[in-house]
PDB file of C-alpha atoms and ligand atoms in Angstrom:
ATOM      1  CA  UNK A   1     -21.636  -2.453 -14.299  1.00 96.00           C
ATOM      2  CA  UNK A   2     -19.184  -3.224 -17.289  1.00 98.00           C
ATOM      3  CA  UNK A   3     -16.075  -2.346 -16.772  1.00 98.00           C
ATOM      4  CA  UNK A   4     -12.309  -2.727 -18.572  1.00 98.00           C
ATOM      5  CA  UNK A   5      -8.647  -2.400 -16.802  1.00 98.00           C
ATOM      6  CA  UNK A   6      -6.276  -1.251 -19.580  1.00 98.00           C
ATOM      7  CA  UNK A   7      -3.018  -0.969 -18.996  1.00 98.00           C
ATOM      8  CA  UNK A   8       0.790  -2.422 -19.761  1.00 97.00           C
ATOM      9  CA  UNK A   9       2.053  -5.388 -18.512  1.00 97.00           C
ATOM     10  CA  UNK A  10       2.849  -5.620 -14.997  1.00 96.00           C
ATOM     11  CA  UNK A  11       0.520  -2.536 -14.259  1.00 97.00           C
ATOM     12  CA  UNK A  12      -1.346  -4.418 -11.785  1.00 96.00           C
ATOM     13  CA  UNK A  13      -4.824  -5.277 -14.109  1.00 97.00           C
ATOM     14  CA  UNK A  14      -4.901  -8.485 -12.623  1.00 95.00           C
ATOM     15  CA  UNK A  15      -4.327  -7.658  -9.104  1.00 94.00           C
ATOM     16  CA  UNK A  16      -6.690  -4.895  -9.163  1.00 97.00           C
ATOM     17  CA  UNK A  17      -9.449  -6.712 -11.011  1.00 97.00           C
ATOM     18  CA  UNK A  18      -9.207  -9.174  -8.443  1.00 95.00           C
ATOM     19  CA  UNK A  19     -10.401  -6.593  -5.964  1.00 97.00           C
ATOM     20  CA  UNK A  20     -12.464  -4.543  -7.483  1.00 98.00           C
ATOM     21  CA  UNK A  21     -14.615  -7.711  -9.122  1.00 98.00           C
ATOM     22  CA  UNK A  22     -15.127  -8.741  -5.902  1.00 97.00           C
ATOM     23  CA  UNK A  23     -16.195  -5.519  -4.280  1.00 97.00           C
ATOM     24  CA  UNK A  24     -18.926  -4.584  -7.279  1.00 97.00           C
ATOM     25  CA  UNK A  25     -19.662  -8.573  -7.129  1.00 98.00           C
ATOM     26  CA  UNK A  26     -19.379  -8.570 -10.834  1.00 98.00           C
ATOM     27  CA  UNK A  27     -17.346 -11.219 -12.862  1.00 98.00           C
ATOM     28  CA  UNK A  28     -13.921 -10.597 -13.209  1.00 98.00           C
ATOM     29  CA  UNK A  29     -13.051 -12.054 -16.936  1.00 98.00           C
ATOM     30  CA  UNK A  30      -9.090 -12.191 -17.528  1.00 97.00           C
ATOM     31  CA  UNK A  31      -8.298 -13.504 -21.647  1.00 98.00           C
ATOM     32  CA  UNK A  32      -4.611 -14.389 -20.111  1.00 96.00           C
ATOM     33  CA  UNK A  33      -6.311 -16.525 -17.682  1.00 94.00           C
ATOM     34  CA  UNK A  34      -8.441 -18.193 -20.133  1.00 96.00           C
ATOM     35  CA  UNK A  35      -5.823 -18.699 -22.096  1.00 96.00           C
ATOM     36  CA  UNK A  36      -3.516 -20.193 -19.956  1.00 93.00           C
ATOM     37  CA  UNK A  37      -6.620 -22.343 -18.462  1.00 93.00           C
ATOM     38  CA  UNK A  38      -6.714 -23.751 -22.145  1.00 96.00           C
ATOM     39  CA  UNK A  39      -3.261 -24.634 -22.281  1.00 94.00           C
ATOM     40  CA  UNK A  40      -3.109 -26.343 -18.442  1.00 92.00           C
ATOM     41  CA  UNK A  41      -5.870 -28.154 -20.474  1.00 95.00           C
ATOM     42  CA  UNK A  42      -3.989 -28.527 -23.434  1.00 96.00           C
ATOM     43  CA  UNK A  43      -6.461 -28.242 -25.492  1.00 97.00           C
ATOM     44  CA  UNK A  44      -6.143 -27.475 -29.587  1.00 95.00           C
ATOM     45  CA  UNK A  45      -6.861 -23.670 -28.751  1.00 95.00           C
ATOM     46  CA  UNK A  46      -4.246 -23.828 -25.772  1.00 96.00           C
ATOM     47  CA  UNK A  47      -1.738 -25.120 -27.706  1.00 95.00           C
ATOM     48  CA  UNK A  48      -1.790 -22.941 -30.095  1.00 94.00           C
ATOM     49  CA  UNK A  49      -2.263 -20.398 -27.804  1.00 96.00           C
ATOM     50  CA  UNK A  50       1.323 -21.540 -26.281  1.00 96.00           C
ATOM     51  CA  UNK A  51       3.965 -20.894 -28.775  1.00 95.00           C
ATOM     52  CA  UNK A  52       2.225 -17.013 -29.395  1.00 97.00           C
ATOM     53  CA  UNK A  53       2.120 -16.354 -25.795  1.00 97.00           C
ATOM     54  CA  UNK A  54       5.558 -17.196 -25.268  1.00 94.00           C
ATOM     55  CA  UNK A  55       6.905 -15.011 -28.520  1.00 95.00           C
ATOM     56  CA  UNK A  56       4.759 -12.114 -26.359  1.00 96.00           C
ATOM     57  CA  UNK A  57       2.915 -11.847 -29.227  1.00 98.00           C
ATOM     58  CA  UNK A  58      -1.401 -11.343 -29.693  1.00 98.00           C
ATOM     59  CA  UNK A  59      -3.420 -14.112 -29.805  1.00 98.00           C
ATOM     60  CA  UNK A  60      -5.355 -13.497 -33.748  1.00 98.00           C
ATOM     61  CA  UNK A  61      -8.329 -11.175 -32.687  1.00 98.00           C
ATOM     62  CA  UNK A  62     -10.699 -13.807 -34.108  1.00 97.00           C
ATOM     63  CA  UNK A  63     -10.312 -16.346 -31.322  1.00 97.00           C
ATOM     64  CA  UNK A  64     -10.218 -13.805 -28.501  1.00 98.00           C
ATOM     65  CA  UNK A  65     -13.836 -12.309 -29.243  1.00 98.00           C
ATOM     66  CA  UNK A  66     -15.277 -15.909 -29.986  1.00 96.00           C
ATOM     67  CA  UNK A  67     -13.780 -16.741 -26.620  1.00 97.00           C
ATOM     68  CA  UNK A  68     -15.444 -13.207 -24.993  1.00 98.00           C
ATOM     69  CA  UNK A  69     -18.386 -13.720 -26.545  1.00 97.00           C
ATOM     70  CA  UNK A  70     -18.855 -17.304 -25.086  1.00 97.00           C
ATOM     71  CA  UNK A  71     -17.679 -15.900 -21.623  1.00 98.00           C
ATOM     72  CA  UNK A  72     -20.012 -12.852 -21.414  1.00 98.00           C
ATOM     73  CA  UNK A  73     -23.072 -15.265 -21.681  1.00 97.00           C
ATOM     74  CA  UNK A  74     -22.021 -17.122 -19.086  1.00 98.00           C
ATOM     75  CA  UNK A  75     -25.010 -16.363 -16.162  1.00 98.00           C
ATOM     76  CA  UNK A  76     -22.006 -14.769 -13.538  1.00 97.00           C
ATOM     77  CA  UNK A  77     -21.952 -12.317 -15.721  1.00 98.00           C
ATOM     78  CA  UNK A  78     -25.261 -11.138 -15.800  1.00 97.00           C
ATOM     79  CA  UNK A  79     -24.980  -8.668 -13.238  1.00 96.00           C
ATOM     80  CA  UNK A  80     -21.877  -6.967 -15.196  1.00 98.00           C
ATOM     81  CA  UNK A  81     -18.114  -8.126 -15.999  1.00 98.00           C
ATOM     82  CA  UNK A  82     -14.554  -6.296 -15.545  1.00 98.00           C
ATOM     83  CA  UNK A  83     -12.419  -7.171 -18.376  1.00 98.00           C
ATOM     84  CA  UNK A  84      -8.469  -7.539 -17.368  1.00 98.00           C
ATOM     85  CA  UNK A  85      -6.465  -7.682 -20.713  1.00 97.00           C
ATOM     86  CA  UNK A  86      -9.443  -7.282 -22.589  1.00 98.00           C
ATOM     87  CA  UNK A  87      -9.558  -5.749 -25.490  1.00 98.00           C
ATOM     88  CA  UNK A  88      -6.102  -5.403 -26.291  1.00 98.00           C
ATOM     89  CA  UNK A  89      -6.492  -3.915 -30.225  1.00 98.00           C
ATOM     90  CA  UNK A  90      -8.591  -1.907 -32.000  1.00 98.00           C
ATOM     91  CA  UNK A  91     -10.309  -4.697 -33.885  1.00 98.00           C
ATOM     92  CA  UNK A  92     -11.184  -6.079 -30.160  1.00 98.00           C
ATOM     93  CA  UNK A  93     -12.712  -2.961 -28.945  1.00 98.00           C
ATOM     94  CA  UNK A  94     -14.922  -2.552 -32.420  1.00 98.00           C
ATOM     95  CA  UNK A  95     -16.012  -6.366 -31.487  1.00 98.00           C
ATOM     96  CA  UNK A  96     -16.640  -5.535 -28.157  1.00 98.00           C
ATOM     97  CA  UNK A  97     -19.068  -2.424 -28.601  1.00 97.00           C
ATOM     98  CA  UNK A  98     -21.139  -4.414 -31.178  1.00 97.00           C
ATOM     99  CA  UNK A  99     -21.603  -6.727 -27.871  1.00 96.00           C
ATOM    100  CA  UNK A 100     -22.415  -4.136 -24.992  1.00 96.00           C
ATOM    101  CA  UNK A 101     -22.215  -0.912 -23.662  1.00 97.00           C
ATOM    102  CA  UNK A 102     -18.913  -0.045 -21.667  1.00 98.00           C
ATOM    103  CA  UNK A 103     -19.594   1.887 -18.401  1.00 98.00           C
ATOM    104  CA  UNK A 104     -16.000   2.477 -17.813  1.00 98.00           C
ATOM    105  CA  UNK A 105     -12.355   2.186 -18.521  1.00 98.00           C
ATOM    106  CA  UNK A 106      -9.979   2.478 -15.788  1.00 98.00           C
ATOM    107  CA  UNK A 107      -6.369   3.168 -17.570  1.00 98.00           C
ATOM    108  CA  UNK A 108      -3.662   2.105 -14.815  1.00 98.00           C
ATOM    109  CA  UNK A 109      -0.453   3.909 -15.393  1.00 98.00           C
ATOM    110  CA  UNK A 110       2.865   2.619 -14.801  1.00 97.00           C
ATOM    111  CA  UNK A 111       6.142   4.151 -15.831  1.00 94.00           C
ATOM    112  CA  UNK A 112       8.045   1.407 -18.560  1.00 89.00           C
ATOM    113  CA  UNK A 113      10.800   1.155 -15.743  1.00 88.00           C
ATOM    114  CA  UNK A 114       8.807  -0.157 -12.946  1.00 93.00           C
ATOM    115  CA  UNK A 115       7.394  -2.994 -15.104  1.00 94.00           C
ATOM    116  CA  UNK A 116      10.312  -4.741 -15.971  1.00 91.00           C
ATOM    117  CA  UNK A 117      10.977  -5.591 -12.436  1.00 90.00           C
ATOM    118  CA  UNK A 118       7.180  -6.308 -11.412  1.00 91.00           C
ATOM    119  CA  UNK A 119       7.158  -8.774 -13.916  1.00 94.00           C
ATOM    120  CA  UNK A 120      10.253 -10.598 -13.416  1.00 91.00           C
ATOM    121  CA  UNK A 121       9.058 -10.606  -9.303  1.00 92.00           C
ATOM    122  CA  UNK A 122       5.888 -12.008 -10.335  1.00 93.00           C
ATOM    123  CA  UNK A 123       4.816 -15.562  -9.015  1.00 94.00           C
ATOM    124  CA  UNK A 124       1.732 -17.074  -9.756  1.00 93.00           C
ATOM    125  CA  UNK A 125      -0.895 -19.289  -8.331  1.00 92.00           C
ATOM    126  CA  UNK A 126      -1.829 -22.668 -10.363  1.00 89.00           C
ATOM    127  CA  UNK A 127      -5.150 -23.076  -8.042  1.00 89.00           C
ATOM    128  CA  UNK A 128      -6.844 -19.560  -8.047  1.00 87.00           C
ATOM    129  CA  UNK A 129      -4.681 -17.278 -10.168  1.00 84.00           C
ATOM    130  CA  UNK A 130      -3.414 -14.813  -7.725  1.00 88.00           C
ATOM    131  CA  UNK A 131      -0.545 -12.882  -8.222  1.00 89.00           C
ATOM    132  CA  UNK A 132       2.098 -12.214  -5.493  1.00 93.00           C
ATOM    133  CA  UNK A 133       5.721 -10.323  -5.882  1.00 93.00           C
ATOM    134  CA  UNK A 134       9.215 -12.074  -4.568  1.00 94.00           C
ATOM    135  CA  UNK A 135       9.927  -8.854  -2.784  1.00 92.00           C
ATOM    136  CA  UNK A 136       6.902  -9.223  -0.386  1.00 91.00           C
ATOM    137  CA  UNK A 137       6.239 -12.684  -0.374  1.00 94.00           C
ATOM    138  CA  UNK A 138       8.908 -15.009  -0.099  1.00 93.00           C
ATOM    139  CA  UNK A 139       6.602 -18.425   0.263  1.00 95.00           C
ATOM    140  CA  UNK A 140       6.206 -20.639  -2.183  1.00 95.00           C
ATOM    141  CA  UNK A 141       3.198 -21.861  -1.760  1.00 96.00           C
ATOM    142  CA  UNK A 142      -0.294 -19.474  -1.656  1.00 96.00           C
ATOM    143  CA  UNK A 143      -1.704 -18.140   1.428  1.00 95.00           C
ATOM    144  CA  UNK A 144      -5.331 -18.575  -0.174  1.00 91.00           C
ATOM    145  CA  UNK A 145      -4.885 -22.030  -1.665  1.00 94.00           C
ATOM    146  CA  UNK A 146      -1.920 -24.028  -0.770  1.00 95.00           C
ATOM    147  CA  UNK A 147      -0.885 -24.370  -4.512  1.00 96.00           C
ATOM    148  CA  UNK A 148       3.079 -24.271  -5.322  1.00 97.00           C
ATOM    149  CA  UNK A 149       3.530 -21.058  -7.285  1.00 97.00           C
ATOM    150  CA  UNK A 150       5.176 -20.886 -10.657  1.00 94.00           C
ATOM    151  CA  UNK A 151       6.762 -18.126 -12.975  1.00 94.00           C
ATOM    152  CA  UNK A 152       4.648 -17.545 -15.615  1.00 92.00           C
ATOM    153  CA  UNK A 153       6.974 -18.649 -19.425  1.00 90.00           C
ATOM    154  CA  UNK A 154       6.407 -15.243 -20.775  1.00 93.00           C
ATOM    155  CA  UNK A 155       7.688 -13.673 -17.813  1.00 93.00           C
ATOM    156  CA  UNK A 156      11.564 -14.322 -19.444  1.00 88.00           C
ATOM    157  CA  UNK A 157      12.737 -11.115 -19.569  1.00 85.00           C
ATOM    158  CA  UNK A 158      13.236 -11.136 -23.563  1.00 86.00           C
ATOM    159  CA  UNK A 159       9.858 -11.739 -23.731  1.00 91.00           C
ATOM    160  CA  UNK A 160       8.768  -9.008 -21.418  1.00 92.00           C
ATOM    161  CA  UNK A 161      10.576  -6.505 -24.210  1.00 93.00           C
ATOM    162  CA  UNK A 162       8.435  -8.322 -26.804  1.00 95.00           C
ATOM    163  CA  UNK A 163       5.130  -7.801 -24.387  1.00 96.00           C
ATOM    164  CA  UNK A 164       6.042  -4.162 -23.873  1.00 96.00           C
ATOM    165  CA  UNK A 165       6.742  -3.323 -28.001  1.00 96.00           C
ATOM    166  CA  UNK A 166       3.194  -5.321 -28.554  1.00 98.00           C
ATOM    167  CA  UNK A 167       1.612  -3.370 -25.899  1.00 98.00           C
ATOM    168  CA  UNK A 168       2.739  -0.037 -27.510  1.00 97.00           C
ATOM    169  CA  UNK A 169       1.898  -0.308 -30.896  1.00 98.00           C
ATOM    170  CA  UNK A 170      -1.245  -2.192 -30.357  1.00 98.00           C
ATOM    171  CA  UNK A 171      -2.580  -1.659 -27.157  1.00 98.00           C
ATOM    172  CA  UNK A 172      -1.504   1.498 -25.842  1.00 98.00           C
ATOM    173  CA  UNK A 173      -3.723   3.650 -29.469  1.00 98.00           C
ATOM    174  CA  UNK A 174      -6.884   2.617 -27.092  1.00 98.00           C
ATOM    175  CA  UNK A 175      -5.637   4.868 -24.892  1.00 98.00           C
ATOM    176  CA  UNK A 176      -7.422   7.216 -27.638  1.00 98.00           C
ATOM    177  CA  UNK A 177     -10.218   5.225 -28.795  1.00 98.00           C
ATOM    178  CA  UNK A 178     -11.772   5.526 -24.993  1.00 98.00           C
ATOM    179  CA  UNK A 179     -10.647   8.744 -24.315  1.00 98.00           C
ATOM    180  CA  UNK A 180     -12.581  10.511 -27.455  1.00 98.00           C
ATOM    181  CA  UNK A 181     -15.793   7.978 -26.590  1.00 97.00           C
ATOM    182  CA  UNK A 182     -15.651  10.151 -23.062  1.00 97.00           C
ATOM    183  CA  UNK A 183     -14.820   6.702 -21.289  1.00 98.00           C
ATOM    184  CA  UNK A 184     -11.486   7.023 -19.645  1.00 98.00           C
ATOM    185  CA  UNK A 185     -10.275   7.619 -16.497  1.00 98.00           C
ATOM    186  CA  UNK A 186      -6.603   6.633 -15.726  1.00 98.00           C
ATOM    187  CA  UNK A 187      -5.289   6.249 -12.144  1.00 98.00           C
ATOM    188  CA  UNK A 188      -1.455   6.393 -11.236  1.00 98.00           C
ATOM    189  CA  UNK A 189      -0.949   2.472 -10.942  1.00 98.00           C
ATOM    190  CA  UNK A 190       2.812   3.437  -9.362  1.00 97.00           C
ATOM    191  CA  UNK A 191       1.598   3.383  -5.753  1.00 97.00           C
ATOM    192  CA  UNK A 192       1.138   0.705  -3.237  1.00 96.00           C
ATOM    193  CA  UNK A 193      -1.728  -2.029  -4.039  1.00 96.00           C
ATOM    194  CA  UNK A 194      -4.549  -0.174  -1.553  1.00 98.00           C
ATOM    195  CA  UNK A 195      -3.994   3.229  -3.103  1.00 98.00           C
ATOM    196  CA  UNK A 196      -4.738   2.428  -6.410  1.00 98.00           C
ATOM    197  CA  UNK A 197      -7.494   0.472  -5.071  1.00 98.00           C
ATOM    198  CA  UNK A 198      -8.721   3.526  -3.382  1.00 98.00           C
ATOM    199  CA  UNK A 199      -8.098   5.498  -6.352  1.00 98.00           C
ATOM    200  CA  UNK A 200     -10.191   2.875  -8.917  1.00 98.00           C
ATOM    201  CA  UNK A 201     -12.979   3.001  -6.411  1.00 98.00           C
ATOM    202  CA  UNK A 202     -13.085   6.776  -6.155  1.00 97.00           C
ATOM    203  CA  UNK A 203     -12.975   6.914  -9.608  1.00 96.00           C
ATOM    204  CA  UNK A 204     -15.988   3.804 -10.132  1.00 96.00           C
ATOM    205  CA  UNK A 205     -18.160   6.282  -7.609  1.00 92.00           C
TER     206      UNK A 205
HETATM  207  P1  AP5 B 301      -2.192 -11.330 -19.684  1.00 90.37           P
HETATM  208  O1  AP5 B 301      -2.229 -12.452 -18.737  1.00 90.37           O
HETATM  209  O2  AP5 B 301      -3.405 -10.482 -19.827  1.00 90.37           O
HETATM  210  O3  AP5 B 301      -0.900 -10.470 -19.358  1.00 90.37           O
HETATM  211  P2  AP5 B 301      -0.590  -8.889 -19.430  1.00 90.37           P
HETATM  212  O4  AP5 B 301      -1.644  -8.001 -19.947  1.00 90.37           O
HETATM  213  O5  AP5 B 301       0.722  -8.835 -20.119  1.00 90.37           O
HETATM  214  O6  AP5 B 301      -0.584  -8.463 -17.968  1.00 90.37           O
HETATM  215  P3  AP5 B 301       0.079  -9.166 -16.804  1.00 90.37           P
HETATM  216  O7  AP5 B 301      -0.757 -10.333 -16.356  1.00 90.37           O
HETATM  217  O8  AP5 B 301       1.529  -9.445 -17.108  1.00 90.37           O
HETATM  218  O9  AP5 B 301       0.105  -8.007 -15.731  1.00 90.37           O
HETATM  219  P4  AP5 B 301      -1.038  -7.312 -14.875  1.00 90.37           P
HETATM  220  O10 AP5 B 301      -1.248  -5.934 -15.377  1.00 90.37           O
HETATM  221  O11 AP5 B 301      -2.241  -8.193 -14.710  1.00 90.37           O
HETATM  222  O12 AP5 B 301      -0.250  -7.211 -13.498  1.00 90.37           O
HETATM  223  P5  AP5 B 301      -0.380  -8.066 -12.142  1.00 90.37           P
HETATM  224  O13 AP5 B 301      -1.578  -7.634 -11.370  1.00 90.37           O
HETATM  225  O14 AP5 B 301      -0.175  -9.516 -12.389  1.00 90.37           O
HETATM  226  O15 AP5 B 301      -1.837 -11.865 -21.162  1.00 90.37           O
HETATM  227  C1  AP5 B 301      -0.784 -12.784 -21.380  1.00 90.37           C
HETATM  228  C2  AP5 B 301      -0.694 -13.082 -22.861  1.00 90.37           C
HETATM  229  O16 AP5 B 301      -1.918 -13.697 -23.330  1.00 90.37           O
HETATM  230  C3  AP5 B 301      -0.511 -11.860 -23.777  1.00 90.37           C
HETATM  231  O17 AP5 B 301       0.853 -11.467 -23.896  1.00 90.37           O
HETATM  232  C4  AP5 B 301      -1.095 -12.371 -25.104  1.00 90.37           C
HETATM  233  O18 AP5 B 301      -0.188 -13.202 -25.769  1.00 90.37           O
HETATM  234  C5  AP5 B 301      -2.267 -13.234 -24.637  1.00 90.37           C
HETATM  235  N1  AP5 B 301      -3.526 -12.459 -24.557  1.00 90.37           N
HETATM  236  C6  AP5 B 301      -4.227 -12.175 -23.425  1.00 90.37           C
HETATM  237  N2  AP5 B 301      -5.298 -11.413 -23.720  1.00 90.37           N
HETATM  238  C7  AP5 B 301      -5.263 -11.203 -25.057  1.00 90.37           C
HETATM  239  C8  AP5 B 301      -6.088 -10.461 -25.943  1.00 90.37           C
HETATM  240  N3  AP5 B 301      -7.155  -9.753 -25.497  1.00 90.37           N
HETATM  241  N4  AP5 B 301      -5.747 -10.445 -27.259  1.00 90.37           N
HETATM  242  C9  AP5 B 301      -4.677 -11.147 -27.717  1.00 90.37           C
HETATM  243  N5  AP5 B 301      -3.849 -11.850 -26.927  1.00 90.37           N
HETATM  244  C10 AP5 B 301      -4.143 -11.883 -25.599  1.00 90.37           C
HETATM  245  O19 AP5 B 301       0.907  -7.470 -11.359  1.00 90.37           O
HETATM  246  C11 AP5 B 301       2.219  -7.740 -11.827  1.00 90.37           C
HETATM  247  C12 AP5 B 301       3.174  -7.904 -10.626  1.00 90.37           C
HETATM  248  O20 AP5 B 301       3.270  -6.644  -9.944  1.00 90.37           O
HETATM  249  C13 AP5 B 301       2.679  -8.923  -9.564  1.00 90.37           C
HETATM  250  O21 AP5 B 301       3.794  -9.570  -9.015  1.00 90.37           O
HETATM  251  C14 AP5 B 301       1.995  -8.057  -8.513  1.00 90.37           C
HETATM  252  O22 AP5 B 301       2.039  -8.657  -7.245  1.00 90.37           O
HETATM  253  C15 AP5 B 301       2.815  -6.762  -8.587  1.00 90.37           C
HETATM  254  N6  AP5 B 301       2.027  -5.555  -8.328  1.00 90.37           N
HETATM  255  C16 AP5 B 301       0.736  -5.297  -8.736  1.00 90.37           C
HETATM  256  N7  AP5 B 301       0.362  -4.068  -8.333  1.00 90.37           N
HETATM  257  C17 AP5 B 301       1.439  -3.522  -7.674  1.00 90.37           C
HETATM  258  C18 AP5 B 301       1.662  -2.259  -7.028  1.00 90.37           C
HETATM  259  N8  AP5 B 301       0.728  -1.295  -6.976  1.00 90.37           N
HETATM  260  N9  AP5 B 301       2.891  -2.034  -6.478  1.00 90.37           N
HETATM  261  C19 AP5 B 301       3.860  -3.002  -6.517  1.00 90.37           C
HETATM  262  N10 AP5 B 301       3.692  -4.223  -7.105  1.00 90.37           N
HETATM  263  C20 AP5 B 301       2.503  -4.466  -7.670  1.00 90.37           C
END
């Protein structure tokens, strides 16, 4: 199965990727993860990668489907791949079906209000990635790792405007794009974690 999670920042993508990868044991392929693997790294593409991210800007479109490409030919993902952030412009999703055939879009919905304040919550795990909210988890290291979690840069909150304006104008039009290719399904991503788990997998079956 090949799958994407659209949806704004802070809608829960990465969270419910996590899952939902897991449960259809296909790969779960994040771009903001490989991105922020490269700059850990700090590697050419990483840093240049930096100074964007943090202006909540788009990576150029040329380096993010050289980087998919690479990634989908990678042998986890020859039993399928959910991409979390992934494609994020038109441009990406032309690139993309010149690669594959989607199965699926899940769209997870979030009113602009709530995200403001998941965002600024989040903390993040260095070791595996996972994502865990100050007003349920109050630890600061991860329960799956041990890792000391961090706030993510672009997590400021002027940058979360930025990220929310990009997402808009750029992201949100493939909102469209799917929906006329008879591809889309979008879930309310404003309950708790499990429900819109339950909702994505009702929705997947
Ligand atoms: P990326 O890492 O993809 O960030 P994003 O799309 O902005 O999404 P987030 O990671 O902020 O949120 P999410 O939807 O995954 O939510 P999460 O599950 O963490 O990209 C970062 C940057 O990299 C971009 O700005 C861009 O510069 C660049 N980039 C990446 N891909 C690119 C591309 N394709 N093209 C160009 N540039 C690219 O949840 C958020 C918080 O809410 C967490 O604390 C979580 O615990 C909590 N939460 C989750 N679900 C719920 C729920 N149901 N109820 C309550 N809290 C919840």
């Amino acid at each position: 199965m090949k799958l994407i999670f659209l949806g704004p920042p802070g809608a829960g993508k990465g969270t419910q990727a996590e899952r939902i990868a897991a449960a259809q044991k296909i790969a779960h392929i994040s771009t903001g993860d490989m991105l922020r693997a490269e700059m850990r790294e700090g590697t050419e593409l990483g840093l240049a990668a930096k100074a964007i991210i943090e202006r909540g800007e788009l990576v150029p479109d040329d380096v993010i489907i050289g980087m998919v490409k690479n990634r989908i030919q990678q042998p986890d993902c020859a039993g399928g791949f959910l991409f979390d952030g992934f494609p994020r412009t038109v441009a990406q999703a032309d690139a993309l079906s010149a690669l594959c055939e989607i199965d699926c879009v899940i769209n997870i919905d979030v009113p602009f209000a709530r995200l403001v304040d998941r965002i600024s919550g989040r903390r993040m795990c260095p070791g595996c990635g996972a994502a865990f909210h100050v007003s349920n988890y109050t630890a600061e290291t991860c329960d799956k790792c041990g890792a000391t979690l961090y706030q993510r840069d672009d997590d400021q909150a002027e940058t979360v405007q930025n990220r929310l304006r990009v997402y808009e104008a750029q992201t949100q039009p493939l909102i469209d794009y799917y929906a006329s290719r008879q591809l889309l399904t979008t879930v309310d991503g404003d309950q708790t974690v499990d429900a819109v788990t339950a909702q994505i997998a009702a929705a997947l079956r």
